[in-house]
Amino acid sequence: MGAVNMDTVIVFDMDGVLAEVTESYREAIVQTVKFFTGTTIARDTIQDYKNQGGWNNDWALSRKICLDLDVELPYETVVEYFNQIFIGPNHGDGLISRESWFPKAGFLERLGQRYGLSLFTGRLQYEADITLKRFAPGIVFDPMLCAEHVEKAKPAPDGLLEIQRRKPGAKLWYVGDTVDDARSARAAGVPFIGIVAKDHSTRSEILRLFDEEKAIAVVENVNEIEELL
């Protein structure tokens, strides 16, 4: 086993990169909007908002979609309902329990033998912890930066700049799946690897956005970055 190359740190986004969230976060948006407006929105509608940029916060996005459907709500009201169905009454048995894990067995372990691993996600830490403890209890992300750890959320570069500060001299790579991830990386001067599935409903649009933001590579699944690196 070779020594870990701490001169290079692979920084992962979480949702859509490590965790499959179609039936968790995305479904929570659908159910929240339906609860408050009576309208069932399409998943592609959510993606259209995401592609606009600036909608990394799913609570804020849920509220915005409700507003666009002529239902104005206090932010805290949306957050309370969303969390109720997402986290569940027993802290993990809600929609979050529907998540699956993209990395194949051994992938993160092998990567961690060669590089430093870090995490920069728009989740709150307790939300991230639920999924990490379920799927990757032995993986160390150092540092792990969540929503409450940065002053400004993506697409602001705050999280990546903080990782740079904690890892002076290290070269960072950021792996993400949204235009906000790409813009955050570009603003921080960090090379960006985009992820978009071959069968994604708005693949061509996301590819265009990644190209605009100067992604150095685009892959279909996080497991493919091993060969890239």
XYZ file of C-alpha atoms in Angstrom:
229
model
C 0.000 0.000 0.000
C 1.429 3.377 -0.990
C 1.498 6.398 1.264
C -1.468 8.747 1.159
C -0.763 11.702 -1.111
C -1.854 14.519 1.167
C -0.795 16.985 -1.524
C -4.060 16.107 -3.298
C -7.497 16.202 -1.684
C -10.608 14.931 -3.451
C -13.595 16.953 -2.231
C -17.014 15.387 -2.793
C -20.430 16.916 -2.898
C -22.877 14.477 -1.343
C -26.326 14.537 -2.949
C -26.322 13.126 -6.458
C -22.623 12.275 -6.147
C -22.277 9.889 -3.214
C -25.941 9.509 -2.258
C -28.810 8.819 -4.666
C -31.452 11.310 -3.504
C -34.236 10.996 -6.087
C -36.518 9.306 -3.552
C -35.327 11.326 -0.554
C -34.625 15.028 -1.054
C -36.305 15.302 -4.456
C -39.364 13.374 -3.255
C -39.494 15.554 -0.126
C -39.737 18.620 -2.350
C -42.573 17.013 -4.343
C -44.483 16.049 -1.196
C -43.901 19.404 0.509
C -45.168 21.345 -2.491
C -48.190 19.061 -2.808
C -49.023 19.396 0.892
C -49.109 23.184 0.753
C -50.430 23.777 -2.775
C -52.331 20.644 -3.781
C -50.203 20.436 -6.943
C -47.992 17.475 -7.787
C -44.936 18.806 -9.606
C -42.758 16.782 -11.967
C -39.217 15.855 -10.969
C -38.003 17.650 -14.092
C -39.498 20.851 -12.694
C -37.156 20.568 -9.724
C -34.209 19.990 -12.045
C -35.144 23.049 -14.097
C -34.875 25.192 -10.970
C -31.583 23.539 -10.037
C -30.203 24.270 -13.497
C -30.952 27.962 -13.004
C -28.445 27.979 -10.148
C -28.909 29.394 -6.668
C -31.260 26.634 -5.467
C -28.910 24.405 -3.517
C -31.134 24.751 -0.425
C -34.098 22.386 -0.871
C -36.131 24.140 1.842
C -35.772 27.454 0.021
C -36.533 25.767 -3.277
C -39.681 24.136 -1.904
C -40.855 27.533 -0.659
C -40.033 29.160 -4.013
C -42.005 26.558 -5.967
C -44.967 27.043 -3.620
C -44.708 30.806 -4.165
C -44.633 30.310 -7.933
C -47.839 28.304 -7.484
C -49.355 31.318 -5.669
C -48.976 29.978 -2.143
C -46.812 32.172 0.084
C -45.462 30.541 3.253
C -43.077 31.413 6.061
C -39.719 29.736 5.518
C -39.876 28.077 8.942
C -43.221 26.474 8.092
C -41.745 24.851 5.002
C -38.654 23.685 6.896
C -40.762 22.104 9.656
C -42.924 20.060 7.293
C -40.051 19.103 4.999
C -37.962 17.819 7.912
C -40.908 15.933 9.359
C -41.269 13.793 6.242
C -37.583 13.723 5.321
C -35.998 12.762 8.646
C -38.988 10.891 10.068
C -40.205 10.536 13.662
C -37.358 8.236 14.670
C -34.506 10.326 13.270
C -33.806 8.455 10.084
C -36.912 6.478 9.138
C -38.407 9.127 6.843
C -37.671 9.656 3.159
C -33.952 9.769 3.953
C -34.168 5.987 4.476
C -34.882 5.570 0.746
C -31.421 6.736 -0.240
C -28.923 4.451 -1.897
C -25.145 4.741 -2.233
C -23.348 5.341 -5.506
C -19.764 4.345 -4.582
C -19.088 0.666 -5.194
C -17.601 -1.481 -2.429
C -13.976 -0.558 -1.867
C -14.000 2.536 -4.070
C -13.658 5.161 -1.342
C -11.254 2.951 0.608
C -8.929 2.682 -2.409
C -9.171 6.391 -3.118
C -8.432 7.170 0.512
C -5.195 5.168 0.277
C -3.947 7.500 -2.443
C -5.499 10.884 -1.651
C -7.000 12.910 1.128
C -10.812 12.764 1.115
C -13.045 15.681 2.042
C -16.730 16.565 1.861
C -18.448 19.869 1.043
C -22.221 19.496 1.065
C -25.286 21.667 1.375
C -26.706 19.254 3.950
C -26.721 20.038 7.624
C -24.277 17.811 9.455
C -26.892 15.744 11.279
C -28.478 14.912 7.915
C -25.124 13.969 6.421
C -24.265 11.869 9.479
C -27.397 9.731 9.115
C -26.435 8.706 5.584
C -22.697 8.367 6.215
C -23.225 6.148 9.250
C -25.501 3.946 7.174
C -23.344 3.566 4.073
C -19.759 4.583 4.871
C -19.082 4.343 8.606
C -15.384 3.628 8.116
C -14.605 6.473 5.720
C -12.943 9.596 7.125
C -13.679 12.879 5.333
C -11.270 15.502 6.611
C -12.619 18.096 6.765
C -16.360 17.599 6.364
C -18.038 20.931 5.723
C -21.824 21.150 5.865
C -24.376 23.941 5.525
C -23.904 25.301 9.037
C -20.130 25.509 8.629
C -20.116 28.195 5.931
C -21.391 31.757 5.934
C -22.559 31.641 2.317
C -23.888 28.506 0.624
C -23.001 27.296 -2.843
C -22.532 28.692 -5.437
C -20.365 30.798 -3.124
C -16.878 29.274 -2.756
C -16.745 29.532 1.053
C -16.580 25.796 1.734
C -13.794 25.107 -0.746
C -11.836 28.137 0.442
C -12.109 26.864 4.015
C -10.823 23.442 2.978
C -7.921 25.167 1.217
C -7.225 27.078 4.409
C -7.178 23.874 6.457
C -5.052 22.026 3.878
C -2.401 24.607 2.978
C -0.459 23.670 -0.129
C -2.802 20.824 -1.096
C -4.309 20.595 -4.570
C -8.084 20.209 -4.394
C -10.446 18.578 -6.877
C -14.188 19.085 -6.435
C -16.663 16.450 -7.616
C -20.251 17.656 -7.995
C -23.444 17.259 -9.990
C -25.024 20.723 -10.213
C -24.183 24.067 -11.754
C -23.905 25.494 -8.215
C -21.165 22.959 -7.479
C -19.362 23.953 -10.672
C -19.681 27.673 -9.955
C -18.444 27.204 -6.416
C -15.371 25.363 -7.701
C -14.666 27.944 -10.388
C -14.965 30.814 -7.891
C -12.505 29.037 -5.595
C -10.081 28.257 -8.418
C -10.539 24.516 -7.836
C -10.676 22.033 -10.763
C -14.193 20.639 -11.122
C -15.288 17.143 -12.185
C -18.962 17.039 -13.102
C -21.277 14.075 -12.778
C -24.348 13.586 -14.944
C -25.957 10.238 -15.691
C -26.243 9.111 -19.295
C -30.022 8.891 -18.979
C -30.497 12.161 -17.079
C -33.559 13.987 -18.386
C -31.680 17.302 -18.783
C -28.247 15.865 -19.579
C -27.562 18.148 -22.545
C -28.401 21.261 -20.522
C -26.215 20.182 -17.602
C -23.348 19.371 -19.979
C -23.689 22.870 -21.444
C -23.620 24.433 -17.988
C -20.586 22.392 -16.935
C -18.811 23.449 -20.116
C -19.582 27.092 -19.389
C -18.098 26.707 -15.920
C -14.935 25.093 -17.327
C -15.334 21.603 -15.857
C -12.130 19.679 -16.520
C -14.057 16.426 -17.009
C -17.567 15.008 -16.879
C -18.362 11.414 -15.933
C -21.579 9.441 -15.614
C -20.947 8.050 -12.143
C -18.644 8.840 -9.246
C -16.915 5.457 -9.591
C -15.431 6.595 -12.916
C -13.231 9.261 -11.337
C -10.781 6.612 -10.136
C -9.493 6.137 -13.682
C -9.498 9.889 -14.307
C -7.264 10.591 -11.339
